[in-house]
Coordinates of C-alpha atoms in Angstrom, one line a residue:
X1 CA 33.3 15.8 12.0
X2 CA 30.5 15.2 14.2
X3 CA 27.2 13.4 13.2
X4 CA 23.5 14.7 14.4
X5 CA 21.2 12.7 15.6
X6 CA 17.5 15.1 15.3
X7 CA 14.3 13.6 17.4
X8 CA 11.2 15.3 15.6
X9 CA 9.3 18.1 16.8
X10 CA 5.8 16.0 17.3
X11 CA 5.4 17.3 21.1
X12 CA 2.5 14.4 21.6
X13 CA 3.6 14.2 25.1
X14 CA 3.8 10.5 26.5
X15 CA 6.7 11.3 29.0
X16 CA 5.4 14.1 31.1
X17 CA 8.1 15.4 34.7
X18 CA 6.2 17.0 37.4
X19 CA 3.3 17.6 34.1
X20 CA 7.0 20.7 33.1
X21 CA 8.1 18.9 30.5
X22 CA 7.3 17.2 28.0
X23 CA 8.9 15.8 24.8
X24 CA 8.1 12.3 22.1
X25 CA 10.7 9.9 23.7
X26 CA 13.9 10.6 26.1
X27 CA 15.6 7.9 24.2
X28 CA 17.6 8.1 21.4
X29 CA 18.8 5.3 18.9
X30 CA 22.5 6.5 17.1
X31 CA 22.6 3.8 14.7
X32 CA 26.2 3.0 13.7
X33 CA 28.3 5.7 14.6
X34 CA 31.8 5.9 13.1
X35 CA 34.7 5.8 15.7
X36 CA 36.0 8.5 16.9
X37 CA 33.4 10.9 15.2
X38 CA 31.6 12.4 17.8
X39 CA 27.5 11.5 17.5
X40 CA 25.3 14.6 19.1
X41 CA 22.2 13.3 19.8
X42 CA 19.4 16.6 20.3
X43 CA 16.3 16.4 22.5
X44 CA 13.4 18.4 21.6
X45 CA 10.8 19.9 24.3
X46 CA 8.2 21.6 25.1
X47 CA 7.4 23.9 28.3
X48 CA 4.2 22.8 29.2
X49 CA 3.8 23.7 32.4
X50 CA 2.1 27.0 33.3
X51 CA 5.5 28.0 35.4
X52 CA 9.1 29.9 33.8
X53 CA 11.0 26.0 34.0
X54 CA 14.7 27.0 35.1
X55 CA 17.3 24.1 34.7
X56 CA 19.9 24.2 37.0
X57 CA 22.6 21.3 36.8
X58 CA 23.0 18.0 33.7
X59 CA 24.5 15.2 35.5
X60 CA 25.6 12.0 32.9
X61 CA 26.1 8.4 33.4
X62 CA 30.5 8.9 32.0
X63 CA 32.5 11.9 31.0
X64 CA 33.4 10.6 27.5
X65 CA 29.5 12.5 27.2
X66 CA 29.1 16.2 27.0
X67 CA 25.6 18.3 27.5
X68 CA 24.0 22.3 26.4
X69 CA 21.0 23.4 27.6
X70 CA 19.3 26.7 28.4
X71 CA 20.4 28.5 31.0
X72 CA 18.2 30.9 31.5
X73 CA 14.1 30.4 32.2
X74 CA 12.5 28.9 29.5
X75 CA 8.8 30.8 29.0
X76 CA 5.5 28.4 29.6
X77 CA 4.6 26.7 25.7
X78 CA 7.7 27.9 24.4
X79 CA 9.9 24.7 22.7
X80 CA 14.1 24.3 23.7
X81 CA 17.1 21.2 23.1
X82 CA 19.5 20.1 24.7
X83 CA 21.8 17.9 23.1
X84 CA 24.6 15.7 24.3
X85 CA 27.2 14.4 22.4
X86 CA 29.0 11.2 23.0
X87 CA 32.9 11.1 21.8
X88 CA 33.0 8.2 20.3
X89 CA 35.3 6.8 21.7
X90 CA 34.7 3.4 22.5
X91 CA 33.7 0.3 20.0
X92 CA 31.2 -1.8 20.5
X93 CA 27.5 -0.1 22.5
X94 CA 26.7 1.7 24.1
X95 CA 24.1 3.4 26.7
X96 CA 24.2 7.4 28.2
X97 CA 22.1 8.2 30.2
X98 CA 21.9 12.8 30.9
X99 CA 20.3 13.9 34.1
X100 CA 18.4 17.5 33.6
X101 CA 17.5 18.8 36.8
X102 CA 15.2 21.6 37.2
X103 CA 12.7 24.0 39.6
X104 CA 9.8 21.0 38.1
X105 CA 10.7 18.2 40.0
X106 CA 12.8 16.6 42.9
X107 CA 14.1 14.5 40.9
X108 CA 15.8 14.2 37.8
X109 CA 13.9 13.0 33.8
X110 CA 16.7 11.2 32.1
X111 CA 17.5 10.7 29.4
X112 CA 19.6 7.8 26.6
X113 CA 21.5 7.6 24.0
X114 CA 22.5 5.2 22.1
X115 CA 24.1 3.2 19.6
X116 CA 27.3 1.0 18.4
X117 CA 30.7 2.3 17.6
X118 CA 32.0 1.3 14.4
X119 CA 35.6 1.0 12.3
X120 CA 33.3 1.4 8.7
X121 CA 29.8 1.9 8.8
X122 CA 27.6 -0.9 7.0
X123 CA 28.0 -0.2 2.4
X124 CA 24.3 0.4 2.8
X125 CA 24.3 4.5 2.5
X126 CA 19.9 5.0 2.4
X127 CA 17.2 5.3 4.5
X128 CA 15.1 3.4 6.1
X129 CA 11.3 5.0 6.5
X130 CA 9.7 1.7 6.7
X131 CA 9.2 0.6 10.2
X132 CA 8.1 -3.1 10.4
X133 CA 7.6 -4.3 13.8
X134 CA 10.9 -3.7 16.2
X135 CA 12.9 -3.0 12.4
X136 CA 13.5 -0.1 10.3
X137 CA 13.2 -1.1 5.8
X138 CA 14.4 0.7 3.0
X139 CA 11.3 -0.5 1.8
X140 CA 8.2 -2.1 1.8
X141 CA 7.5 -3.0 -1.1
X142 CA 9.1 -5.0 -3.7
X143 CA 8.8 -5.0 -7.6
X144 CA 10.0 -8.0 -9.7
X145 CA 9.6 -5.8 -13.4
X146 CA 9.1 -7.8 -17.2
X147 CA 10.4 -11.4 -15.6
X148 CA 10.1 -13.0 -18.6
X149 CA 9.5 -16.7 -18.1
X150 CA 13.1 -19.1 -17.1
X151 CA 13.9 -15.8 -15.6
X152 CA 15.6 -15.1 -11.4
X153 CA 15.3 -12.6 -10.8
X154 CA 16.9 -11.0 -7.5
X155 CA 16.0 -7.8 -5.0
X156 CA 17.3 -6.1 -1.9
X157 CA 15.8 -4.9 1.1
X158 CA 17.8 -3.6 4.0
X159 CA 17.1 -3.3 7.9
X160 CA 18.6 -2.2 11.2
X161 CA 17.5 -3.3 14.1
X162 CA 16.0 -0.5 16.1
X163 CA 15.7 -2.1 19.4
X164 CA 18.2 -3.9 22.3
X165 CA 17.6 -7.2 21.7
X166 CA 20.4 -8.9 19.5
X167 CA 17.4 -9.8 16.1
X168 CA 17.7 -12.7 14.0
X169 CA 15.5 -11.7 11.7
X170 CA 12.9 -14.7 10.0
X171 CA 11.3 -14.3 6.7
X172 CA 7.3 -16.5 7.1
X173 CA 5.4 -17.0 4.2
X174 CA 8.0 -17.9 1.3
X175 CA 5.9 -18.4 -1.1
X176 CA 7.1 -21.2 -3.8
X177 CA 8.0 -18.8 -6.5
X178 CA 10.4 -17.2 -3.9
X179 CA 13.5 -17.5 -2.2
X180 CA 14.8 -15.1 0.5
X181 CA 18.0 -15.8 2.6
X182 CA 18.9 -12.9 5.4
X183 CA 22.3 -12.1 6.3
X184 CA 23.9 -11.8 8.8
X185 CA 21.7 -14.5 9.6
X186 CA 21.9 -12.3 14.1
X187 CA 21.1 -8.8 13.6
X188 CA 22.9 -6.8 17.3
X189 CA 20.9 -3.2 18.1
X190 CA 22.1 -0.5 15.7
X191 CA 23.5 -3.1 12.9
X192 CA 21.9 -3.5 10.0
X193 CA 21.2 -6.6 7.3
X194 CA 20.4 -7.1 4.2
X195 CA 17.4 -9.2 3.1
X196 CA 18.1 -11.1 -0.9
X197 CA 15.0 -12.1 -2.7
X198 CA 14.2 -14.4 -5.2
X199 CA 11.4 -15.3 -8.0
X200 CA 11.6 -18.3 -9.6
X201 CA 9.5 -17.7 -12.3
X202 CA 9.6 -21.1 -13.8
X203 CA 6.5 -21.7 -10.3
X204 CA 4.6 -18.7 -11.2
X205 CA 0.9 -19.0 -12.6
X206 CA -0.7 -16.6 -15.2
X207 CA 0.8 -14.0 -16.9
X208 CA -0.2 -10.6 -15.0
X209 CA 0.4 -9.3 -11.4
X210 CA 1.4 -11.9 -8.6
X211 CA 1.2 -10.4 -5.3
X212 CA 1.9 -11.7 -2.8
X213 CA 2.2 -11.2 1.2
X214 CA 5.6 -12.1 3.4
X215 CA 6.5 -11.5 6.4
X216 CA 9.4 -10.3 7.9
X217 CA 10.0 -12.3 11.9
X218 CA 12.4 -10.9 14.6
X219 CA 13.2 -14.1 15.7
X220 CA 12.4 -18.4 15.2
X221 CA 9.0 -18.6 16.1
X222 CA 7.7 -14.8 16.1
X223 CA 4.3 -14.6 14.8
X224 CA 2.6 -13.4 11.8
X225 CA 1.9 -9.3 12.1
X226 CA 0.3 -7.2 9.9
X227 CA 2.8 -4.7 11.0
X228 CA 5.9 -7.2 9.6
X229 CA 4.6 -7.0 6.2
X230 CA 6.4 -6.9 3.4
X231 CA 4.4 -7.2 -0.3
X232 CA 5.9 -8.7 -2.6
X233 CA 4.5 -8.3 -7.1
X234 CA 5.9 -9.6 -10.3
X235 CA 5.3 -8.7 -13.9
X236 CA 5.9 -11.5 -15.6
X237 CA 5.1 -11.4 -19.7
X238 CA 5.4 -12.8 -22.4
X239 CA 8.3 -13.1 -24.5
X240 CA 8.0 -12.1 -28.8
X241 CA 11.7 -13.3 -29.2
X242 CA 10.8 -16.1 -31.8
X243 CA 9.0 -14.2 -34.1
X244 CA 9.5 -14.0 -37.5
X245 CA 9.3 -10.6 -39.5
X246 CA 6.3 -11.2 -41.1
X247 CA 4.6 -12.5 -37.2
X248 CA 5.8 -8.8 -35.8
X249 CA 5.1 -7.1 -38.7
X250 CA 0.8 -8.7 -38.5
X251 CA 0.7 -8.0 -35.4
X252 CA -1.3 -6.2 -33.3
X253 CA -0.6 -2.6 -32.1
X254 CA -1.9 -1.3 -29.5
X255 CA -2.6 2.2 -29.0
X256 CA -4.1 5.1 -25.7
X257 CA -6.0 7.7 -26.6
X258 CA -4.1 9.1 -23.4
X259 CA -1.0 8.3 -21.4
X260 CA -2.8 8.9 -17.8
X261 CA -5.9 8.2 -15.4
X262 CA -7.0 11.6 -14.6
X263 CA -9.0 11.4 -11.1
X264 CA -8.2 14.9 -9.3
X265 CA -9.4 16.0 -5.9
X266 CA -12.1 13.4 -4.6
X267 CA -13.8 16.9 -3.2
X268 CA -16.9 15.7 -0.7
X269 CA -17.2 12.5 -3.3
X270 CA -15.8 9.3 -2.3
X271 CA -15.9 7.2 -5.8
X272 CA -14.7 9.5 -9.4
X273 CA -14.7 8.4 -12.3
X274 CA -12.1 8.9 -14.9
X275 CA -12.5 6.1 -18.9
X276 CA -9.9 6.0 -21.9
X277 CA -10.0 4.2 -25.6
X278 CA -7.5 1.4 -26.4
X279 CA -7.7 1.3 -30.1
X280 CA -5.9 -1.9 -32.2
X281 CA -4.1 -0.4 -35.4
X282 CA -2.0 -3.7 -36.1
X283 CA -3.2 -6.2 -39.0
X284 CA -4.9 -9.0 -36.4
X285 CA -6.6 -8.9 -33.0
X286 CA -5.6 -7.3 -30.3
X287 CA -6.2 -9.4 -27.4
X288 CA -5.9 -7.8 -23.6
X289 CA -4.2 -11.0 -21.5
X290 CA -4.9 -10.2 -18.1
X291 CA -6.0 -6.3 -17.2
X292 CA -5.0 -6.1 -13.8
X293 CA -4.4 -2.8 -10.1
X294 CA -0.4 -2.7 -8.9
X295 CA -1.8 -1.1 -4.9
X296 CA -5.1 -0.8 -3.3
X297 CA -8.7 1.6 -5.0
X298 CA -9.1 1.4 -8.0
X299 CA -12.1 -0.9 -9.7
X300 CA -11.6 -1.1 -13.5
X301 CA -13.9 -2.6 -16.1
X302 CA -13.5 -3.3 -20.4
X303 CA -15.8 -3.3 -22.5
X304 CA -14.2 -5.7 -24.8
X305 CA -10.4 -7.9 -24.3
X306 CA -10.8 -9.1 -28.1
X307 CA -10.0 -5.9 -30.8
X308 CA -9.8 -6.5 -33.8
X309 CA -8.0 -4.6 -35.7
X310 CA -9.2 -0.5 -36.4
X311 CA -11.9 -0.8 -33.5
X312 CA -11.2 0.2 -29.8
X313 CA -12.5 -0.7 -26.6
X314 CA -13.3 1.2 -23.3
X315 CA -11.9 1.1 -19.8
X316 CA -13.2 2.0 -16.6
X317 CA -11.3 3.4 -13.8
X318 CA -12.7 3.9 -10.0
X319 CA -11.4 5.4 -7.8
X320 CA -12.3 4.8 -3.8
X321 CA -11.6 7.4 -1.6
X322 CA -11.6 5.3 1.5
X323 CA -8.8 2.8 0.2
X324 CA -6.8 5.7 -1.6
X325 CA -6.8 7.2 1.7
X326 CA -5.0 3.6 2.8
X327 CA -2.2 2.6 0.3
X328 CA 1.4 3.0 0.5
X329 CA 1.9 4.2 -3.0
X330 CA -0.3 5.4 -6.0
X331 CA -2.4 2.7 -7.5
X332 CA -1.4 2.0 -11.1
X333 CA -3.1 -0.3 -14.0
X334 CA -1.6 -2.9 -15.2
X335 CA -2.6 -4.8 -19.0
X336 CA -0.7 -7.7 -20.8
X337 CA -1.1 -8.1 -23.6
X338 CA -0.5 -9.6 -27.2
X339 CA 1.5 -6.4 -28.5
X340 CA 5.1 -7.6 -29.5
X341 CA 6.0 -3.9 -28.8
X342 CA 4.3 -3.6 -25.9
X343 CA 3.8 -6.6 -23.9
X344 CA 3.1 -5.1 -20.4
X345 CA 0.7 -1.3 -20.7
X346 CA 1.3 0.6 -17.0
X347 CA -1.2 3.6 -16.4
X348 CA -0.4 6.2 -14.1
X349 CA -3.3 7.6 -12.5
X350 CA -3.2 11.4 -11.1
X351 CA -5.4 11.4 -7.8
X352 CA -4.7 14.5 -5.3

């Protein structure tokens, strides 16, 4: 069964050939390819000239690569595809070139496919939708949720070397409460690795959200840069395991007037607001121990953090359009309370 690699049809003319052929890139990295499973790379192109384009011939760097291309003239402005299939019968890294000869120029347009033929792919079966420098990662934000004091939870991030050089990934700017390890320590082009992060919750400060940014370098001594940042969020919540039945019966109870904050569409506005009420339906005072934002783009205010039984407080939320549009994810409101049944309250925010 063939593996197909499709190159996105984003015809930004970053590669021009005699002002007649445009394509996003002249290289496709196929990553890991299983031995004897041919891989097909597709180059989406466009005739950006003002005359019909005719491909007269193609040549490859070895007989292990076959190419298919349009046999008829391509009209100006039309898109077309050149496909290259590598037979994957040799283990190890490969880089194969394809020369496209046409009436666009006396010189061929050179295309490259590269990757690594392996006996078996790594165990990770997911996608790598985020980019950190020359690495692809399966997640750019890590959340350690519902952590109690004394816990040491673990999270993993999977990375793929998307460069042409072997990397030695480095975790940089780890705070005292966070431990990390990368395996394997050396990652060849097209190969993957796993980053393991562990929280030492005894090292955390206050209850609620602790946010930090750590950086994934590509080699020892690499510089910290915003494009290499991983966001880490840890939510430390109180434990009520030691409370007696009598204490639990006399505890506060939190009730929200609605389950979500509805900001909706901004329209022409730079900010929009919504609010909800927090009511204590329990038998003792309700304390909002922490009120924080997970993500960016929100401002919150609470008119009373200590709510007596039968009383209410109003939570106001303001969404800032310019910050929301730059955020990687939709922000949420986090509350830490002394309600044993709801020590952590997470309020979703609907933004269009």
